[in-house]
Every structure is written in structure tokens, then in C-alpha cells.
Short mmCIF file of C-alpha atoms and ligand atoms in Angstrom, two decimals:
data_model
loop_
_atom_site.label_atom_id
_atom_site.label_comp_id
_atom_site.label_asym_id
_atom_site.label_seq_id
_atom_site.Cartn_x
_atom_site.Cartn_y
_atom_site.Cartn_z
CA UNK A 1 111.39 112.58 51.33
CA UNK A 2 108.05 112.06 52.05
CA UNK A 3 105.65 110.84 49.48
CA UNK A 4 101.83 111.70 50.14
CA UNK A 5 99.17 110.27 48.37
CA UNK A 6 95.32 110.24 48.38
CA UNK A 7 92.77 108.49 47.34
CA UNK A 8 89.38 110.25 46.25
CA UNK A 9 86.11 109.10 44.54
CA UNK A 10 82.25 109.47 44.56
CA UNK A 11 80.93 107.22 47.72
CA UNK A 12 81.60 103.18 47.65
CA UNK A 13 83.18 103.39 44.65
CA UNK A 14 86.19 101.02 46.24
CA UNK A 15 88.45 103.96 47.74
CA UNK A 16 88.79 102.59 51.30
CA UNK A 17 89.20 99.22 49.71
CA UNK A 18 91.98 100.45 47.43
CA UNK A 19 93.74 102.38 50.49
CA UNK A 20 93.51 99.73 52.41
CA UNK A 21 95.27 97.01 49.56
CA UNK A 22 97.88 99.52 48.67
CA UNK A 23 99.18 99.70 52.38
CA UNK A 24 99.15 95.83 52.31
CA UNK A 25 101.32 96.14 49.59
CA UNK A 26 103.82 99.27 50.80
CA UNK A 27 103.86 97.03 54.03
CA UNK A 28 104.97 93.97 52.40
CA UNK A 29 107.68 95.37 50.21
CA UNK A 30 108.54 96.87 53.48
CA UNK A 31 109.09 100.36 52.06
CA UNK A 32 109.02 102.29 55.14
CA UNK A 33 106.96 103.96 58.13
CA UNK A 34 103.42 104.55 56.61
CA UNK A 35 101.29 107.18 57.97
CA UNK A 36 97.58 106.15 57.12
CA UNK A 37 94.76 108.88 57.75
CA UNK A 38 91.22 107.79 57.17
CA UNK A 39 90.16 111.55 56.18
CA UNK A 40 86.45 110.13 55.46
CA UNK A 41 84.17 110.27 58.15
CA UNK A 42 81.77 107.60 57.30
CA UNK A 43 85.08 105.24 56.03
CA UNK A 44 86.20 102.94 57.91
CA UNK A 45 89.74 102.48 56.99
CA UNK A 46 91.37 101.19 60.02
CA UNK A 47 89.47 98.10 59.94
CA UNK A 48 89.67 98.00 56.99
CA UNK A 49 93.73 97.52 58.20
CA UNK A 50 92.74 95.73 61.16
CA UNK A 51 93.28 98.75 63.81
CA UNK A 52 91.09 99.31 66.53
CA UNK A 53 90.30 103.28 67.35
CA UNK A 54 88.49 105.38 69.91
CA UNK A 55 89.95 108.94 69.06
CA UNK A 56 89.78 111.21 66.14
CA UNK A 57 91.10 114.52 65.37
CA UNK A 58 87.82 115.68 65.42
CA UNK A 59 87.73 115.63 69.10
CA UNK A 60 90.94 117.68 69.67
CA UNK A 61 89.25 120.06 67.60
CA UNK A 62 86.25 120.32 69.13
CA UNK A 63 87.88 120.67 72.67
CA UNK A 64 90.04 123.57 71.53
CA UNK A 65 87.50 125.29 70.17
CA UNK A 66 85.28 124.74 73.40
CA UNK A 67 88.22 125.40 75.36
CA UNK A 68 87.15 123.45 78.78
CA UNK A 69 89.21 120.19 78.31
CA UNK A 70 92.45 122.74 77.97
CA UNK A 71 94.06 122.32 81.26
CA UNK A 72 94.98 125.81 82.40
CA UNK A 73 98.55 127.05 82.22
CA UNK A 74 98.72 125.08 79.19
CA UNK A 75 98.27 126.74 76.09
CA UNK A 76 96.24 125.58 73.02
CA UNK A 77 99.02 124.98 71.27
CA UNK A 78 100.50 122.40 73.71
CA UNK A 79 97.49 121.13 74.32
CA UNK A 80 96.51 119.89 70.69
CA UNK A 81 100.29 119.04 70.26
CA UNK A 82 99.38 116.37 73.13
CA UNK A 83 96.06 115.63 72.11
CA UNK A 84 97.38 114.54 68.65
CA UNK A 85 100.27 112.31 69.88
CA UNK A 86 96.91 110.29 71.85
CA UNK A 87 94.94 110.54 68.66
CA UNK A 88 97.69 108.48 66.33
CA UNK A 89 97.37 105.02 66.89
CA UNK A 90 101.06 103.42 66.75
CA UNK A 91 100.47 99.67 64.80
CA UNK A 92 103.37 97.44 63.26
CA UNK A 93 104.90 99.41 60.19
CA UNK A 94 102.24 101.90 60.29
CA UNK A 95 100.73 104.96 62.19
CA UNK A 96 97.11 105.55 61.55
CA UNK A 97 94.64 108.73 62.26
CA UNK A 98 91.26 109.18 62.27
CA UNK A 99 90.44 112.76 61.45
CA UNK A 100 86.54 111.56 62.18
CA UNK A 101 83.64 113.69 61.45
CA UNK A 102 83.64 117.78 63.04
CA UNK A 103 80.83 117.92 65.65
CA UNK A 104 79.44 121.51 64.32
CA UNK A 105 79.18 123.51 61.86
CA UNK A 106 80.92 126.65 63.67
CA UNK A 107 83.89 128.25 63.11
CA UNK A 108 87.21 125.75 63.54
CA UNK A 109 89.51 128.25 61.75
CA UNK A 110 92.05 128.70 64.38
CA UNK A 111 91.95 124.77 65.47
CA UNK A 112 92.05 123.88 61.89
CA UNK A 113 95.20 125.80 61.69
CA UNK A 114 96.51 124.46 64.57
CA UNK A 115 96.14 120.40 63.43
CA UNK A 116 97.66 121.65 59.90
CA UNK A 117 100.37 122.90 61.47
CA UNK A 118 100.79 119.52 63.41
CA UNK A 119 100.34 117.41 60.71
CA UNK A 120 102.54 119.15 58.51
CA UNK A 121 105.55 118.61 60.78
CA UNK A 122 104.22 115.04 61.80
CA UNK A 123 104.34 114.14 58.27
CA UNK A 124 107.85 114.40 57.78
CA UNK A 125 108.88 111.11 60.39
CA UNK A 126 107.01 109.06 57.31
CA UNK A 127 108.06 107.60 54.22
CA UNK A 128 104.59 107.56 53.30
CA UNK A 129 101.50 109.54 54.43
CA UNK A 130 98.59 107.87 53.02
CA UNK A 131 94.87 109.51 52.57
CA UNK A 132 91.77 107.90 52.35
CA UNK A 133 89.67 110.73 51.49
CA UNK A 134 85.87 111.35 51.81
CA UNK A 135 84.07 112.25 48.29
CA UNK A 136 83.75 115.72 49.58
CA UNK A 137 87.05 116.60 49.31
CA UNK A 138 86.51 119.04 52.79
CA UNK A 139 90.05 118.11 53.72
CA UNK A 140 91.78 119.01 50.42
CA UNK A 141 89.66 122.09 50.02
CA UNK A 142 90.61 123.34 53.06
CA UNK A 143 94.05 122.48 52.48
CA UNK A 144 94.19 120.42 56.01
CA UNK A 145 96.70 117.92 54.17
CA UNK A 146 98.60 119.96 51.62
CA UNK A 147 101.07 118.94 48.81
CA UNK A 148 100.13 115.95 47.69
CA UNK A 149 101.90 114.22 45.49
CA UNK A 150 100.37 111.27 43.85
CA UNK A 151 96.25 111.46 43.71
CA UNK A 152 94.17 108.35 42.21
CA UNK A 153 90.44 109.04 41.80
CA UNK A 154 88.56 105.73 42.02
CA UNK A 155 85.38 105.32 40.02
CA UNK A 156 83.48 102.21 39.70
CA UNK A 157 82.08 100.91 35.86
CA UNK A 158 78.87 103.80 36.46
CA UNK A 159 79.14 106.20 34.25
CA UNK A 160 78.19 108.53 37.02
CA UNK A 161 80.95 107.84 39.48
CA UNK A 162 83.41 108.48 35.92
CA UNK A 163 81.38 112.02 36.07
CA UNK A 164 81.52 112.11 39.27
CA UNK A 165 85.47 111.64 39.08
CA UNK A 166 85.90 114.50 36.59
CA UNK A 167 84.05 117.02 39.16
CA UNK A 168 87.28 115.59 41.67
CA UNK A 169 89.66 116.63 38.82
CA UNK A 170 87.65 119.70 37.99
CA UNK A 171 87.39 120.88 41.39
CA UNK A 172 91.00 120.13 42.07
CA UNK A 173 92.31 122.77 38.92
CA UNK A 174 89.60 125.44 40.42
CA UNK A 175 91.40 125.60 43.60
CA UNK A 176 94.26 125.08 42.09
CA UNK A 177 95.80 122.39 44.31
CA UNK A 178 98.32 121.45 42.29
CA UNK A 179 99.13 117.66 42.48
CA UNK A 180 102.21 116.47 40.16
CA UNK A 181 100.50 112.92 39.33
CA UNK A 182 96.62 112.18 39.18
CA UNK A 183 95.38 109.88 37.80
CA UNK A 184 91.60 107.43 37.35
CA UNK A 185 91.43 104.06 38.52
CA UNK A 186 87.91 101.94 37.26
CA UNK A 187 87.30 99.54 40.07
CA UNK A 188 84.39 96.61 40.00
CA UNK A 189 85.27 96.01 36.71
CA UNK A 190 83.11 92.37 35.09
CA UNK A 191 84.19 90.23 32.22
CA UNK A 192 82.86 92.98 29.87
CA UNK A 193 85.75 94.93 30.44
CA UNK A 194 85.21 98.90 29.74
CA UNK A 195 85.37 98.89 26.45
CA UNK A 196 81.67 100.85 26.44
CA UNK A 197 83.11 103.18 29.28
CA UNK A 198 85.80 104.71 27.16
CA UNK A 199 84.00 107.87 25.28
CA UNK A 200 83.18 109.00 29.02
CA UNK A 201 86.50 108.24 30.66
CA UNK A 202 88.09 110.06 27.69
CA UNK A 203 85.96 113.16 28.35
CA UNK A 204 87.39 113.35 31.96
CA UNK A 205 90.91 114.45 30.46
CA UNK A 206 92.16 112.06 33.18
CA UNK A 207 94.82 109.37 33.15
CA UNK A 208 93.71 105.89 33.69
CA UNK A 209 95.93 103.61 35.05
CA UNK A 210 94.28 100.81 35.66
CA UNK A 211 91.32 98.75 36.46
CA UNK A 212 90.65 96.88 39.81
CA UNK A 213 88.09 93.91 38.82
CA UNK A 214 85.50 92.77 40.60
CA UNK A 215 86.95 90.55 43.54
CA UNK A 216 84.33 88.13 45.44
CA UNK A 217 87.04 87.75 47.73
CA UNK A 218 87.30 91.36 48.49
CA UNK A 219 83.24 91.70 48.97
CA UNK A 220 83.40 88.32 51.47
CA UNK A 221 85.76 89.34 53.41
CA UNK A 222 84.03 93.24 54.41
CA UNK A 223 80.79 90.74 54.35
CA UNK A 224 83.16 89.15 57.64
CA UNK A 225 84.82 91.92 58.93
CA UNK A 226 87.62 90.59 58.05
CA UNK A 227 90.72 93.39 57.91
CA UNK A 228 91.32 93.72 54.03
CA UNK A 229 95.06 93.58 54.66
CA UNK A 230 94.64 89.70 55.40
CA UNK A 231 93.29 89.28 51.57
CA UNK A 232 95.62 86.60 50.01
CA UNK A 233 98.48 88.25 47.60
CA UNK A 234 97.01 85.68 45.05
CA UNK A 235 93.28 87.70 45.02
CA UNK A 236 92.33 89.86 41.84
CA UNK A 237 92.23 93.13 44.13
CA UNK A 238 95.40 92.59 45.52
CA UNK A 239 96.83 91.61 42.01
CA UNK A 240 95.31 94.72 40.39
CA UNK A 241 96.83 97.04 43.23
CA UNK A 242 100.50 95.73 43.20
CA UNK A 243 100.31 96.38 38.98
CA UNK A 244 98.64 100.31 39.41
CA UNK A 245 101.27 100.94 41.82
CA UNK A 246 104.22 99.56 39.73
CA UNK A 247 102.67 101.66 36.70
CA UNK A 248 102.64 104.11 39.04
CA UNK A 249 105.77 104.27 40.23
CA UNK A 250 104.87 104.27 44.10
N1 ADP B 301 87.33 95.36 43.67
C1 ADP B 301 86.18 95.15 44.30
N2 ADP B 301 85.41 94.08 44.01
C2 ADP B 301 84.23 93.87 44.63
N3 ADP B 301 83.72 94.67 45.57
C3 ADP B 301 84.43 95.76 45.92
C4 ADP B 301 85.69 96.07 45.32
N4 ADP B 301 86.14 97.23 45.87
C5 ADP B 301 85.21 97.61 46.76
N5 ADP B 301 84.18 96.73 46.80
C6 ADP B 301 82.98 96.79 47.64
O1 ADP B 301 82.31 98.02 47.43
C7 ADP B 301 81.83 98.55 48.66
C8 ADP B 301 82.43 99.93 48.89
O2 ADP B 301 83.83 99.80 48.97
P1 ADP B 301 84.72 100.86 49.75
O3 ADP B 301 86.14 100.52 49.48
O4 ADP B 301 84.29 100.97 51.17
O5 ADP B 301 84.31 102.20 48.96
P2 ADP B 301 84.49 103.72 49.39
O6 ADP B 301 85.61 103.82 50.35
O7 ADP B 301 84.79 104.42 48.09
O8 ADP B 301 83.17 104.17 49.94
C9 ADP B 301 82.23 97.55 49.74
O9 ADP B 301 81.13 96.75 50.01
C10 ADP B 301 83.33 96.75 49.11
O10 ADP B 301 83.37 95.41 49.57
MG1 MG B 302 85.68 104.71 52.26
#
């Protein structure tokens, strides 16, 4: 069985960073063929993982719904089916997808469906599909990835990203996605702990699993470029990770 899981949060709270470690750690326990999709369009996951891109899904929905890249005598359908297997860059131990950022506002219904329909079935050759979603939530709204089973909203020690984290949770019971696990994750964390955060993580009514503290390692290597995947297992990030996902049970 497959076993999706996103990753959602108010803007640089640490969600790409947090994708990014808990591949690194799903890769080194070897668990399986990981499908990573960087659903956030100003994210930039796969370096983040150390994979180069020039394709998004984006694209394949833009050309369907403009029609002139479809080669005639092949239908839509075929088409995007193609256009997708182009868009999914194939890396050691992991698949990766960009779903990059839709050129217009217009109306992408019918592509939309189309790529769900893809992804859906793609999904299944994983043993983990992995989303690194924007703070939007466009892609769970409009139920592009569906059933999701594990969700970890990521705020930082701000008391507005915690808010900011309830709206996630909020939102998620008005649409009524219904997501078996979901739980908070404080990342940033100093030596003060978040002790003084409690009274507002409490009023969230979500499960906190864990803190990710503030890693200098972490911040020098994005201040590189550096792929975050290359952090040593020794660094507080990484540390942090491997325990939330044990808790976790990932
Ligand atoms: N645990 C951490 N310790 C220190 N800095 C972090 C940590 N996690 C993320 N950051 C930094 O915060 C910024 C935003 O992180 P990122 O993971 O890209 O957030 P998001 O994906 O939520 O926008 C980056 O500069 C990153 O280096
Ligand atoms: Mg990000």
C-alpha cells in the first residue's frame, strides 16, 4: 500500500526543509520507491534533494488547455499521459515532480482532471508519495492529490505561523478532507524551548509531535546550495526528523 503524506505550513516556516530531511531519512532506511512532488510553486524542493528540473506539470496543463502542442490524431488524454512520463524526473530511490506554478488564471477544469486521474494511478508504483505543499493549500483544495494519509503542519516558534497552522487544520475539516493522522510540528525552536508557546498551540486542537530546533547547519548549507539530503545524520534537523517520524510511525 501506498502511504501519502504532506507537508503544509504558513511560508518559510521549514516545510521544504522538513520534506526534504524526511526523504533523506525514508532513503536511508531504504524503505522503498519514494515519489516526491514539490506541490509549492515558489519551493524549491528538488534542490533541496539535489535534482535538477526543467519541466513541471504546469506546462502539460497549460498545453492541453491551449491545445496547439497536442499532436493531432493524438488525443488529450494520450497526450498528457506522455507529457507526464517527461515531467517525472527518475533519480536513485526516488521519482520527483514539479507541479510548478499554473500560467493563468482560466479555466483548467478538464486538464486538472486529467493530471488527477494520472497521478492517482501513478501513485500506486510508490511506497511513498511525498508532498511538499505550498501554504495555500490550492492542491489539497482542489483535491489534485487526494487521500492523504499522514499530514504534518509545520509552524515555526511565531505565534502567527501556530495561527496560521490552525487555519491549515481548520480549513482542512471545512472541506472535509479527511486525513487519518495530522499532526503540528514547531520548527526553529532556541534554547528557550516552547514552554511560552503552549496556551496557543493548545488552542489549535492539534497534535504536536515534535519540535525541529534551530540547526546552523541546516541554514549554512541552503546559504551554499548545498542539497539538504547531504546534511550529516549527526545534525539537530536530521536528528529531530528521524525521532517525529519514529513517533510517527512512518
Ligand atoms: N530547523 C531549522 N533551523 C534553522 N533554519 C531553518 C530550519 N528549517 C528551515 N530553516 C530555514 O528557514 C528558511 C525557510 O525554510 P524552508 O524549509 O524553505 O521553508 P518553507 O518550505 O516552509 O517555505 C530557510 O532559509 C531555511 O534554511
Ligand atoms: Mg518550501
Amino acid at each position: 500500500m501506498t502511504k501519502k503524506i504532506a507537508v503544509a505550513g504558513k511560508g518559510g516556516v521549514g516545510k521544504t526543509t522538513f520534506t526534504a530531511l524526511l526523504i533523506k531519512e525514508l532513503m536511508r532506511q531504504e524503505k522503498g520507491i519514494i515519489l516526491a512532488v514539490d506541490a509549492d510553486p515558489n519551493s524549491n524542493l528538488n534542490e533541496a534533494l539535489g535534482i535538477d528540473i526543467d519541466d513541471s506539470i504546469a506546462n502539460i496543463l497549460e498545453e492541453v488547455r491551449v491545445g496547439d502542442a497536442v499532436p493531432s490524431g493524438m488525443g488529450k488524454d494520450s497526450f498528457t499521459e506522455y507529457r507526464l512520463s517527461q515531467v517525472i524526473k527518475e533519480a536513485k530511490g526516488i521519482d520527483f515532480v514539479q507541479m510548478g506554478l499554473p500560467q493563468q488564471n482560466g479555466c483548467y477544469c478538464y486538464p486538472n482532471n486529467l493530471i488527477r486521474m494520472y497521478l492517482e494511478r501513478l501513485q500506486k508504483n510508490y511506497e511513498y508519495v511525498i508532498i511538499d505543499n505550498e501554504a495555500g493549500m490550492e492542491h489539497l483544495s482542489r483535491r489534485i492529490v487526494a487521500d492523504i494519509d499522514m499530514l504534518f503542519i509545520i509552524s515555526d516558534t511565531s505565534v502567527r505561523s501556530i495561527r496560521s497552522a490552525a487555519k491549515v487544520f481548520e480549513l482542512i475539516q471545512v472541506l472535509k478532507i479527511t486525513i487519518p493522522e495530522v499532526y503540528l510540528i514547531i520548527s526553529k525552536t532556541g534554547e528557550e524551548g516552547i514552554d511560552g508557546l503552549k496556551a496557543e498551540i493548545a488552542k489549535t486542537g492539534l497534535d504536536l509531535i515534535g519540535t525541529i530546533p534551530y540547526d546552523t547547519q541546516a541554514v549554512a548549507f541552503d546559504f551554499e546550495g548545498r542539497p539538504l539530503v547531504e546534511l550529516p545524520d549527526d545534525s539537530l534537523s536530521v536528528i529531530a526528523v528521524k525521532s517525529i517520524m519514529e513517533k510517527a510511525g512512518v
